[in-house]
């Protein structure tokens, strides 16, 4: 189910009414769990089986690890949970590096066929990361988790809600267990922050339906072999258009998720902080998909030694994290190349971090922002063209194509890219924009969301 | 929040009034899929000529019927990147029956697009034109800009892209899975039979393509299948539509603007004949 489906609106409306009619926290938890399971199983109920494996394993092992008599025992239980979840992810996601997906339902006859050919379970990359967060936080003895439920059933129910909570189930934001569990309390209707949720949802739907969905119509032509018929200027417009589209799509999704969670009394972490204003690659990763980068930092980079390791080891850590972070996005080598591309950028800037150019403001900062944006935008090509050879062919075409002229569709790309850059520039002046001005901007966004939406397209990050 | 909602409502009312007062004659979409929606929405809303209707794929969309002598009686219901079945299903969904339906036979293996048919056949769109694709604010601006910048000038001639031709040669060297082609043909037969039963004449035609693709495996397979399925019907061969003229395309299968205009003139249909006949309902 998609946030932009009519069925989702009905599900959310019914859930919202029942949720605030419930009398206690436990009832509210179960209402959310049932709604989330319907949301998840809507397209493909058998995929619930994979999810339930992860849930039962994570719930039971995290409960036992938190109460283990010795640290060695707790470490073993946590290790088993982490490895099992990663094995689940590796099998269901990365088998397609070696196998073709089933194109015909008749190919799937037995459970074994299903296991081999079944499509990627939606959201598995996200709920596996949630599961690992819960296991590790339980092992570390975080009292907000281990102290919540004395009985295993209560802990399993909380775990189920944490993993399946529908606003963040399919594509995050990834919320750490220690941030989520303390929020599982009774929520009163009188405390719903309608005003801020309305603003967040309006901006989210505007980015998704108006900007990303309309840009997806234009950036479709990045596909092979269509880009071969485009001029260099067209190809550059397409690249910048895709860069804006992926931001609008994912930031829009994240804002919708945060807004919906707010209506249910939960606070999800911020996922984007005007990333295209970043003036270094390390700053970019503090502003883009924040919940993933902070997860990778806490559960991978720091355990590897982070930047406290001597000499070249820090560089190796950076590359390992970016390579795995890239591959986490999908079972295609182009994602790994994308991760390595960012890893190289992070490594390249590190020795210059304290130089005058990297610390100065003004023109130097503007130049740095443009460099970071350009490198990041080229990187997105490996997201769009998942056959790396085609991506390299696209890059070569920018410099070698014989096609001349400028496509009129560049005007459309410019129109839809404008809100993305306007949004980033707005961040510089947001304190000066008074409240009545904001209301008019929200009204215009709402009007355009209804009147100028693009064709409904799936969220880009749903494929991960 | 209340203020934003109120301002939004006012904007909506003002925009609906604008659309009602100033309808767009030559709407343009921002993309292929939006152009398809506009084509279908106009036909289903009963705002297009209906005597002669062309149904086909992107090959037929190159026939600019609205710029030809057929503009008063014919409508191009071809779907860019889509299927001939989508156009035929749209005719079935509408309450109007054309005198003649011209059916392209080049790619009968594609399925009908259920989603676009469902969304464009909503009755709401018939009675609330401001919700139609052609009235999306950016599309209105685009239509206006195009009219100001281009006027009635014919579309510019684009050269052949050799790499695209090679890609088409590679694709068309492969035949379509026989069961897929049979299933689509069966649906085509059913829809054509229904149309003929209601008094519509159905004529099949093959759009001309680059000479190097005319005898490709995929087209030979399609030709044999169509002839077996519709033996007694009228078929217009691609050669009849090109005469002795060379066929210029942009990628091997899509005609260039000048060739497309010449091809359209060779179709054996005329408005005066079509208009004399009564609609078969």
XYZ file of C-alpha atoms in Angstrom:
745
model
C 0.000 0.000 0.000
C 1.173 3.459 -0.843
C 0.605 6.698 1.112
C -0.939 8.162 -2.033
C -3.481 5.317 -2.503
C -7.147 5.912 -1.757
C -7.169 2.646 0.214
C -4.502 4.080 2.509
C -6.635 7.150 3.265
C -9.505 4.874 4.321
C -7.197 2.680 6.422
C -5.635 5.690 8.109
C -9.032 7.311 8.783
C -10.443 4.174 10.412
C -7.226 3.560 12.383
C -7.121 7.157 13.602
C -10.737 6.986 14.846
C -10.320 3.636 16.617
C -6.913 4.612 18.022
C -8.181 7.649 19.874
C -11.383 5.855 20.935
C -9.259 3.175 22.672
C -9.055 3.375 26.463
C -5.501 2.277 27.208
C -1.997 2.142 25.812
C -2.139 -1.631 25.235
C -5.335 -1.301 23.131
C -3.741 1.495 21.143
C -0.659 -0.646 20.505
C -2.771 -3.488 19.122
C -4.843 -1.164 16.936
C -1.638 0.200 15.434
C -0.195 -3.287 15.035
C -3.296 -4.592 13.214
C -3.463 -1.535 10.935
C 0.264 -1.854 10.193
C -0.041 -5.542 9.354
C -2.926 -4.790 6.951
C -0.823 -2.012 5.426
C 2.125 -4.352 4.985
C 0.241 -7.413 3.732
C -1.988 -5.449 1.334
C -0.026 -6.281 -1.819
C 1.465 -9.646 -0.927
C 0.299 -11.468 2.249
C 2.911 -14.287 2.004
C 5.658 -11.728 2.662
C 4.287 -11.415 6.195
C 5.853 -14.805 6.917
C 9.344 -13.377 6.321
C 8.544 -10.385 8.486
C 7.215 -12.605 11.294
C 10.469 -14.632 11.281
C 12.429 -11.450 11.879
C 9.984 -10.246 14.551
C 9.868 -13.473 16.624
C 13.615 -13.920 16.432
C 14.359 -10.326 17.371
C 11.704 -10.138 20.088
C 12.732 -13.370 21.807
C 16.506 -12.840 21.561
C 16.439 -9.196 22.658
C 14.259 -10.159 25.656
C 16.651 -12.945 26.634
C 19.773 -10.836 25.999
C 18.493 -8.068 28.283
C 18.003 -10.625 31.086
C 21.031 -12.840 30.419
C 22.985 -13.818 33.580
C 26.351 -13.000 31.988
C 27.673 -10.602 29.395
C 29.081 -13.489 27.391
C 25.631 -15.061 27.138
C 24.036 -11.732 26.208
C 26.686 -11.162 23.548
C 26.053 -14.620 22.067
C 22.271 -14.108 21.964
C 22.663 -10.678 20.389
C 25.166 -12.036 17.879
C 22.778 -14.818 16.863
C 19.970 -12.271 16.404
C 22.076 -9.876 14.335
C 23.526 -12.619 12.127
C 20.091 -14.237 11.603
C 18.539 -10.925 10.566
C 21.431 -10.159 8.227
C 21.143 -13.673 6.759
C 17.440 -13.049 6.104
C 18.280 -9.768 4.387
C 21.164 -11.306 2.429
C 19.059 -14.199 1.198
C 15.957 -12.270 0.162
C 17.730 -9.221 -1.185
C 21.019 -10.327 -2.647
C 19.987 -13.623 -4.234
C 19.018 -11.481 -7.231
C 22.671 -10.695 -7.815
C 22.904 -14.315 -8.948
C 19.300 -15.269 -9.860
C 16.681 -13.838 -12.214
C 13.331 -12.888 -10.643
C 10.330 -15.062 -11.525
C 8.387 -13.394 -14.307
C 5.594 -15.928 -14.422
C 3.453 -16.911 -11.425
C 3.371 -20.478 -12.781
C 7.084 -20.799 -11.989
C 6.203 -20.720 -8.282
C 4.604 -23.998 -7.227
C 6.215 -25.047 -3.954
C 7.446 -23.244 -0.860
C 11.018 -23.848 -2.086
C 10.154 -22.169 -5.424
C 8.667 -19.284 -3.519
C 11.783 -18.887 -1.403
C 13.983 -18.897 -4.488
C 11.886 -16.725 -6.780
C 9.869 -14.563 -4.390
C 10.320 -10.847 -4.959
C 12.160 -8.682 -2.460
C 9.951 -8.358 0.651
C 8.988 -4.693 0.833
C 10.776 -2.794 3.580
C 13.068 -5.685 4.577
C 16.148 -3.440 4.500
C 14.472 -1.125 6.984
C 12.926 -3.609 9.416
C 16.151 -5.623 9.548
C 18.015 -2.444 10.549
C 15.336 -1.741 13.169
C 15.742 -5.293 14.457
C 19.524 -4.923 14.740
C 19.073 -1.628 16.562
C 16.757 -3.307 19.091
C 19.116 -6.243 19.616
C 22.173 -4.021 20.097
C 20.400 -1.486 22.336
C 19.034 -4.361 24.467
C 22.520 -5.839 24.740
C 23.933 -2.472 25.734
C 21.410 -2.552 28.589
C 19.360 0.475 27.626
C 16.851 0.721 30.464
C 14.167 2.296 28.250
C 13.905 -1.078 26.503
C 14.761 -3.708 29.100
C 12.813 -1.972 31.858
C 9.561 -1.569 29.898
C 8.007 -5.020 29.858
C 8.512 -7.569 32.588
C 6.774 -10.312 30.590
C 7.820 -11.707 27.258
C 4.365 -11.102 25.696
C 4.515 -7.391 26.448
C 8.022 -7.189 24.988
C 6.955 -9.103 21.873
C 4.010 -6.731 21.391
C 6.256 -3.676 21.757
C 8.797 -5.231 19.384
C 6.072 -5.945 16.842
C 4.895 -2.342 16.975
C 8.470 -1.055 16.683
C 9.184 -3.154 13.611
C 5.825 -2.828 11.857
C 4.750 0.741 12.781
C 3.377 1.704 9.379
C 4.567 5.293 9.009
C 8.187 4.083 9.037
C 7.815 0.438 7.992
C 8.603 0.567 4.291
C 11.268 3.240 3.919
C 12.027 4.694 7.335
C 13.015 7.089 8.800
C 15.029 4.497 10.714
C 14.317 5.148 14.379
C 16.563 3.584 16.981
C 14.934 1.273 19.520
C 16.067 3.448 22.431
C 14.249 6.420 20.824
C 11.061 4.519 19.968
C 10.330 2.358 23.016
C 9.919 5.253 25.505
C 7.231 6.671 23.203
C 4.940 3.623 23.523
C 2.518 5.220 25.974
C -1.153 6.193 26.027
C -1.905 8.983 23.527
C -4.801 11.400 24.059
C -6.717 13.010 21.185
C -6.444 16.416 22.847
C -2.661 16.288 22.445
C -2.628 15.703 18.685
C -0.495 18.478 17.110
C -2.804 19.035 14.110
C -1.253 22.316 13.108
C 2.325 21.112 12.744
C 1.228 17.763 11.260
C -0.807 19.641 8.630
C 2.220 21.720 7.626
C 4.552 18.712 7.456
C 2.062 16.591 5.479
C 1.308 19.419 3.032
C 4.997 19.934 2.242
C 5.541 16.158 2.044
C 2.665 15.521 -0.361
C 3.650 18.579 -2.419
C 7.193 17.277 -2.871
C 6.027 13.793 -3.724
C 2.960 14.421 -5.886
C 3.840 17.719 -7.558
C 7.628 17.727 -7.783
C 8.818 14.111 -7.785
C 5.940 12.541 -9.736
C 6.070 15.220 -12.434
C 9.860 15.072 -12.660
C 9.692 11.290 -13.001
C 7.888 11.842 -16.304
C 10.796 13.883 -17.610
C 13.673 11.871 -16.152
C 12.208 8.708 -17.668
C 14.367 9.544 -20.693
C 17.543 8.892 -18.734
C 16.875 5.229 -19.539
C 18.947 3.425 -22.145
C 18.808 3.841 -25.156
C 16.681 6.991 -25.037
C 19.464 9.179 -23.679
C 21.468 8.464 -26.840
C 19.150 10.784 -28.760
C 19.723 13.753 -26.428
C 22.166 16.642 -26.588
C 24.758 17.406 -23.905
C 22.614 20.199 -22.420
C 19.586 17.881 -22.300
C 21.634 15.218 -20.536
C 22.796 17.719 -17.913
C 19.216 18.893 -17.365
C 18.122 15.273 -16.973
C 20.829 14.672 -14.377
C 19.937 17.748 -12.330
C 16.251 16.844 -12.711
C 16.868 13.384 -11.297
C 18.895 14.845 -8.449
C 15.922 17.057 -7.535
C 13.464 14.200 -8.086
C 15.195 11.773 -5.741
C 15.355 14.459 -3.058
C 11.678 15.412 -3.514
C 10.604 11.783 -3.574
C 12.482 10.641 -0.499
C 12.235 13.855 1.528
C 8.526 13.999 0.599
C 8.064 10.420 1.739
C 9.934 11.090 4.987
C 7.845 14.177 5.742
C 4.620 12.235 5.125
C 5.879 9.484 7.438
C 6.805 12.024 10.134
C 3.447 13.835 9.761
C 1.404 10.623 9.984
C 3.386 9.482 13.030
C 2.758 12.882 14.626
C -1.002 12.401 14.182
C -0.618 9.133 16.108
C 1.434 10.791 18.849
C 4.869 9.505 17.815
C 7.950 11.510 16.923
C 10.113 10.096 14.149
C 13.599 11.492 13.577
C 14.238 14.081 10.917
C 15.622 12.516 7.749
C 16.747 15.525 5.674
C 18.286 18.839 6.616
C 18.601 20.752 3.339
C 21.327 18.411 2.035
C 21.998 20.257 -1.219
C 23.386 23.157 0.807
C 26.119 20.916 2.209
C 29.577 22.337 1.628
C 31.469 19.094 2.226
C 30.752 15.429 1.650
C 30.816 14.653 5.356
C 28.296 17.455 5.897
C 26.165 16.033 3.076
C 25.957 12.735 4.924
C 24.904 14.548 8.093
C 22.045 16.115 6.109
C 20.947 13.346 3.695
C 19.020 10.295 4.910
C 20.128 11.266 8.405
C 18.509 8.261 10.053
C 20.484 5.823 7.866
C 23.799 7.622 8.183
C 23.472 7.889 11.954
C 22.521 4.187 12.094
C 25.604 3.284 10.033
C 27.739 5.534 12.248
C 26.448 4.044 15.534
C 26.236 0.386 14.570
C 28.973 0.019 11.954
C 31.477 2.907 11.699
C 32.107 3.373 15.443
C 32.286 -0.391 16.192
C 34.878 -0.608 13.372
C 36.918 2.001 15.221
C 35.543 5.106 13.477
C 38.041 7.925 13.033
C 39.865 7.104 16.265
C 41.949 4.513 14.476
C 45.509 5.198 13.324
C 46.646 6.067 9.785
C 44.959 4.487 6.827
C 42.513 2.489 8.949
C 40.087 5.447 9.166
C 40.046 5.630 5.364
C 39.400 1.914 5.152
C 36.554 2.237 7.672
C 35.008 5.012 5.612
C 35.201 2.957 2.439
C 33.779 -0.175 4.083
C 30.829 1.766 5.523
C 30.056 3.528 2.235
C 30.454 0.346 0.191
C 28.086 -1.588 2.478
C 25.754 1.420 2.717
C 25.640 1.508 -1.086
C 25.012 -2.198 -1.416
C 22.305 -1.968 1.271
C 20.241 0.020 -1.232
C 19.854 -2.807 -3.688
C 21.053 -5.997 -5.270
C 22.948 -4.364 -8.129
C 26.624 -3.572 -8.422
C 25.773 -0.034 -9.499
C 24.677 0.660 -5.884
C 28.056 -0.570 -4.682
C 29.728 1.761 -7.216
C 27.569 4.595 -5.894
C 28.748 3.807 -2.344
C 32.390 3.665 -3.470
C 31.926 6.977 -5.330
C 30.849 8.627 -2.061
C 33.550 6.775 -0.131
C 36.203 8.176 -2.472
C 34.752 11.683 -2.128
C 34.856 11.428 1.687
C 38.408 10.118 1.598
C 39.543 12.800 -0.832
C 38.267 15.699 1.251
C 39.509 14.396 4.593
C 43.139 15.597 4.343
C 41.933 19.094 3.387
C 39.343 19.411 6.170
C 41.278 22.126 8.001
C 42.516 24.071 4.976
C 41.412 27.639 4.371
C 39.320 26.718 1.351
C 37.327 24.161 3.359
C 36.711 26.447 6.338
C 36.199 29.840 4.687
C 32.735 31.302 4.074
C 31.463 33.504 1.241
C 32.536 32.604 -2.295
C 34.586 29.621 -1.091
C 31.506 28.165 0.545
C 29.394 28.683 -2.593
C 32.072 26.943 -4.690
C 32.194 24.052 -2.204
C 28.392 23.700 -2.273
C 28.468 23.563 -6.080
C 31.243 20.958 -6.087
C 29.432 18.754 -3.576
C 26.142 19.088 -5.456
C 27.794 18.200 -8.784
C 29.575 15.126 -7.442
C 26.435 13.935 -5.623
C 24.329 14.497 -8.745
C 26.671 12.443 -10.922
C 26.472 9.710 -8.280
C 22.680 9.509 -8.609
C 23.148 8.220 -12.134
C 24.147 4.872 -10.609
C 20.831 4.854 -8.753
C 18.804 5.491 -11.858
C 20.694 3.265 -14.296
C 21.240 0.064 -12.402
C 23.352 -1.358 -15.211
C 26.650 0.397 -14.491
C 27.737 0.149 -18.162
C 24.753 2.273 -19.171
C 25.610 4.813 -16.477
C 29.154 5.147 -17.800
C 27.774 5.387 -21.348
C 25.510 8.241 -20.198
C 28.471 10.094 -18.687
C 30.485 9.583 -21.859
C 27.570 10.841 -23.982
C 27.578 14.163 -22.112
C 30.977 14.907 -23.646
C 30.843 13.012 -26.920
C 27.271 13.114 -28.265
C 26.752 14.511 -31.765
C 23.134 15.419 -31.070
C 22.619 19.163 -31.042
C 19.755 21.375 -29.852
C 17.872 21.857 -26.640
C 14.733 19.915 -25.750
C 11.680 21.964 -24.695
C 11.207 19.511 -21.832
C 14.163 21.215 -20.114
C 11.763 24.055 -19.292
C 9.552 21.580 -17.435
C 12.530 20.163 -15.587
C 13.497 23.711 -14.591
C 9.929 24.427 -13.377
C 9.846 21.376 -11.119
C 13.437 21.671 -9.939
C 12.728 25.210 -8.762
C 10.714 24.245 -5.617
C 13.554 21.966 -4.490
C 16.136 24.724 -4.710
C 13.624 27.254 -3.381
C 13.075 24.987 -0.360
C 16.815 24.871 0.279
C 17.182 28.635 -0.072
C 14.150 29.077 2.175
C 16.156 27.446 4.951
C 18.492 30.436 4.890
C 15.649 32.893 5.386
C 13.043 30.851 7.280
C 13.363 32.900 10.444
C 12.396 36.048 8.535
C 9.259 34.605 6.904
C 6.316 35.527 9.143
C 3.378 33.255 9.933
C 0.780 34.707 7.512
C 3.310 34.260 4.691
C 3.725 30.603 5.610
C -0.027 30.045 5.505
C -0.181 31.372 1.931
C 2.719 29.177 0.871
C 1.011 26.140 2.414
C -2.273 27.072 0.679
C -0.489 27.265 -2.695
C 1.235 23.930 -2.071
C -2.068 22.294 -1.171
C -3.766 23.743 -4.254
C -0.969 22.487 -6.524
C -0.994 19.083 -4.850
C -4.639 18.707 -5.861
C -4.516 20.496 -9.226
C -1.011 19.772 -10.515
C -0.064 16.313 -9.284
C 1.872 14.035 -11.608
C 0.859 10.479 -12.454
C 0.951 8.345 -9.323
C 4.376 6.727 -9.082
C 5.805 4.480 -6.423
C 8.281 5.973 -3.968
C 11.839 5.394 -5.213
C 12.978 4.069 -1.825
C 10.175 1.471 -1.693
C 12.337 -0.747 -3.935
C 14.959 -0.948 -1.170
C -4.171 25.848 9.274
C -7.698 27.234 8.866
C -6.365 30.178 6.902
C -4.356 27.930 4.572
C -7.415 25.756 3.937
C -9.618 28.789 3.250
C -7.104 30.353 0.850
C -6.737 27.010 -0.929
C -10.534 26.771 -1.362
C -10.651 30.295 -2.833
C -7.836 29.420 -5.247
C -9.754 26.369 -6.373
C -12.962 28.259 -7.045
C -11.088 30.950 -8.981
C -9.243 28.372 -11.053
C -12.420 26.426 -11.868
C -14.014 29.673 -13.087
C -10.963 30.437 -15.254
C -11.023 26.990 -16.850
C -14.765 27.238 -17.516
C -14.412 30.705 -19.082
C -11.295 29.970 -21.164
C -11.255 26.393 -22.445
C -8.090 25.190 -24.238
C -8.441 24.198 -27.897
C -5.096 22.515 -28.404
C -4.068 21.094 -25.063
C -0.581 19.790 -24.457
C 0.659 17.468 -21.745
C 4.035 17.545 -20.078
C 4.814 13.979 -21.002
C 3.803 11.010 -23.044
C 1.549 9.622 -20.333
C -0.174 12.987 -19.789
C -0.699 13.374 -23.539
C -2.288 9.913 -23.551
C -4.588 10.919 -20.727
C -5.607 14.088 -22.554
C -6.411 12.089 -25.711
C -8.538 9.601 -23.773
C -10.256 12.158 -21.524
C -11.313 14.272 -24.525
C -12.740 11.266 -26.336
C -14.532 9.882 -23.289
C -15.964 13.303 -22.448
C -17.544 13.379 -25.931
C -15.544 16.402 -27.031
C -13.894 15.002 -30.128
C -14.950 14.182 -33.682
C -16.185 10.631 -33.873
C -16.888 9.716 -37.516
C -13.415 8.206 -38.093
C -11.263 7.099 -35.154
C -7.659 5.905 -35.402
C -6.510 3.472 -32.721
C -2.905 2.408 -32.443
C 0.419 2.860 -30.732
C 3.052 5.597 -30.790
C 3.519 4.857 -34.501
C 0.033 6.214 -35.193
C 0.417 9.197 -32.847
C 2.751 10.655 -35.481
C -0.285 11.107 -37.755
C -1.335 14.648 -36.926
C -5.008 14.259 -37.758
C -5.924 17.632 -36.239
C -3.651 19.354 -38.774
C -4.978 17.415 -41.785
C -8.040 17.546 -44.017
C -9.603 14.972 -41.699
C -9.621 17.308 -38.689
C -13.398 17.885 -38.745
C -14.390 14.247 -38.736
C -11.474 12.174 -37.448
C -9.843 11.676 -34.063
C -6.504 10.091 -33.276
C -7.024 7.841 -30.262
C -3.579 6.258 -30.547
C -1.700 5.747 -27.290
C 1.966 6.672 -27.168
C 3.935 3.686 -25.911
C 0.645 1.860 -25.443
C -1.686 -0.613 -27.010
C -4.286 -0.655 -29.739
C -6.487 -2.485 -27.220
C -6.574 0.578 -24.955
C -8.091 2.668 -27.763
C -10.649 0.002 -28.634
C -11.592 -0.409 -24.977
C -12.052 3.363 -24.739
C -14.459 3.284 -27.698
C -16.367 0.517 -25.979
C -16.496 2.528 -22.728
C -17.785 5.652 -24.468
C -21.415 6.018 -25.429
C -20.472 6.955 -29.008
C -19.916 4.617 -31.934
C -17.688 5.761 -34.821
C -18.612 5.182 -38.450
C -15.117 3.833 -39.190
C -12.374 2.653 -36.861
C -8.868 2.418 -38.301
C -6.852 -0.182 -36.386
C -3.034 -0.230 -36.483
C -1.584 -3.749 -36.664
C 2.121 -3.232 -35.985
C 2.236 -4.122 -32.274
C -0.906 -6.068 -31.311
C 0.950 -7.912 -28.534
C 0.733 -5.124 -25.960
C -1.907 -5.319 -23.210
C -4.606 -2.709 -22.620
C -3.706 -0.146 -19.969
C -6.394 -0.765 -17.350
C -5.150 1.953 -15.005
C -5.377 4.776 -17.523
C -8.811 3.597 -18.699
C -10.071 3.496 -15.127
C -8.793 6.940 -14.243
C -9.788 8.718 -17.459
C -13.301 7.276 -17.662
C -14.402 8.808 -14.355
C -17.702 10.681 -14.728
C -16.301 13.380 -12.448
C -13.939 14.451 -15.232
C -16.852 14.930 -17.615
C -18.640 17.318 -15.270
C -15.626 18.952 -13.577
C -13.311 19.912 -16.453
C -10.899 21.735 -14.157
C -9.818 18.328 -12.863
C -8.850 17.072 -16.301
C -5.220 16.578 -17.286
C -5.428 19.263 -19.974
C -6.312 21.778 -17.249
C -3.440 21.010 -14.926
C -1.998 24.515 -14.348
C 1.412 23.710 -15.845
C -0.252 22.085 -18.874
C -2.348 25.205 -19.434
C 0.777 27.336 -19.302
C 2.518 24.918 -21.639
C -0.344 24.938 -24.162
C -0.406 28.728 -24.090
C 3.371 29.022 -24.517
C 3.366 26.516 -27.361
C 0.596 28.399 -29.153
C 2.433 31.712 -28.780
C 5.826 30.340 -29.807
C 4.828 27.918 -32.552
C 1.438 29.073 -33.794
C 0.365 26.813 -36.661
C 3.858 25.963 -37.825
C 4.328 22.246 -38.545
C 6.493 20.279 -36.115
C 10.207 20.322 -36.849
C 11.759 17.467 -38.783
C 14.059 15.368 -36.585
C 16.918 13.301 -38.013
C 17.331 9.559 -37.711
C 19.253 8.407 -34.633
C 21.357 5.469 -35.851
C 21.828 3.985 -32.363
C 18.069 3.890 -31.832
C 17.570 2.189 -35.213
C 20.098 -0.477 -34.231
C 18.261 -0.996 -30.951
C 14.954 -1.413 -32.824
C 16.620 -3.924 -35.173
C 17.782 -5.899 -32.154
C 14.323 -5.877 -30.524
C 12.379 -6.681 -33.675
C 14.674 -9.559 -34.614
C 12.970 -11.481 -31.802
C 9.438 -12.822 -32.139
C 6.774 -12.394 -29.477
C 5.826 -15.374 -27.282
C 3.070 -17.132 -29.301
C 0.743 -17.519 -26.290
C 0.971 -13.780 -25.555
C 0.223 -12.863 -29.168
C -2.683 -15.340 -29.295
C -4.210 -13.981 -26.098
C -4.013 -10.367 -27.291
C -5.343 -11.282 -30.736
C -8.296 -13.060 -29.132
C -9.131 -9.858 -27.240
C -8.703 -7.831 -30.408
C -11.079 -10.174 -32.285
C -13.662 -9.834 -29.514
C -13.528 -6.032 -29.469
C -13.615 -5.769 -33.272
C -16.565 -8.174 -33.476
C -18.480 -6.077 -30.932
C -17.783 -2.904 -32.892
C -18.842 -4.455 -36.190
C -21.991 -5.787 -34.575
C -22.952 -2.227 -33.669
C -22.497 -1.098 -37.279
C -18.958 0.292 -37.206
C -16.699 -0.470 -40.141
C -13.247 -1.671 -39.026
C -10.238 -1.205 -41.309
C -6.756 -2.519 -40.462
C -3.553 -0.805 -41.513
C 0.144 -1.342 -41.047
C 2.135 1.795 -40.340
C 5.235 2.104 -42.554
C 8.606 1.653 -40.869
C 12.235 1.874 -42.038
C 12.847 -0.536 -44.954
C 15.425 -2.462 -42.900
C 12.729 -3.321 -40.359
C 9.787 -4.102 -42.664
C 10.614 -7.798 -42.892
C 11.882 -8.262 -39.341
C 10.889 -11.440 -37.520
C 8.485 -9.650 -35.177
C 6.604 -7.871 -37.979
C 6.388 -11.025 -40.149
C 4.966 -12.931 -37.200
C 2.420 -10.180 -36.524
C 1.351 -9.970 -40.172
C 0.654 -13.687 -40.339
C -1.299 -13.595 -37.082
C -3.458 -10.629 -38.135
C -4.289 -12.116 -41.519
C -5.275 -15.407 -39.937
C -7.516 -13.675 -37.418
C -9.196 -11.091 -39.654
C -9.102 -12.645 -43.129
C -12.243 -11.075 -44.625
C -11.523 -7.567 -43.343
C -9.949 -4.723 -45.233
C -6.177 -4.448 -44.747
C -4.138 -1.463 -45.868
C -0.542 -2.469 -46.495
C 2.252 -0.129 -45.469
C 3.302 0.119 -49.130
C -0.104 1.571 -50.012
C 0.509 4.339 -47.481
C 3.972 5.272 -48.706
C 3.682 4.839 -52.470
C 7.081 5.243 -54.065
C 8.253 7.825 -51.556
C 11.198 7.022 -49.239
C 10.271 6.388 -45.612
C 12.021 8.752 -43.212
C 11.939 7.833 -39.531
C 13.531 9.122 -36.356
C 14.418 5.709 -34.925
C 13.357 3.142 -37.496
C 9.720 2.822 -36.449
C 8.460 6.370 -35.801
C 7.877 8.402 -38.933
C 9.417 11.818 -39.359
C 6.950 14.707 -39.527
C 6.954 15.117 -43.315
C 6.614 11.395 -44.062
C 3.823 11.117 -41.479
C 1.907 13.965 -43.171
C 2.285 12.282 -46.577
C 1.176 8.924 -45.153
C -1.914 10.454 -43.588
C -2.936 11.924 -46.933
C -2.860 8.454 -48.498
C -5.403 6.941 -46.094
C -8.496 6.095 -48.170
C -10.931 7.937 -45.908
C -12.642 11.284 -46.536
C -14.680 13.517 -44.264
C -17.528 14.162 -46.687
C -18.136 10.417 -47.078
C -17.865 9.780 -43.367
C -20.185 12.636 -42.430
C -22.915 11.559 -44.823
C -23.317 8.281 -43.009
C -25.442 8.175 -39.858
C -23.801 7.097 -36.621
C -24.440 3.529 -35.759
C -25.453 3.402 -32.137
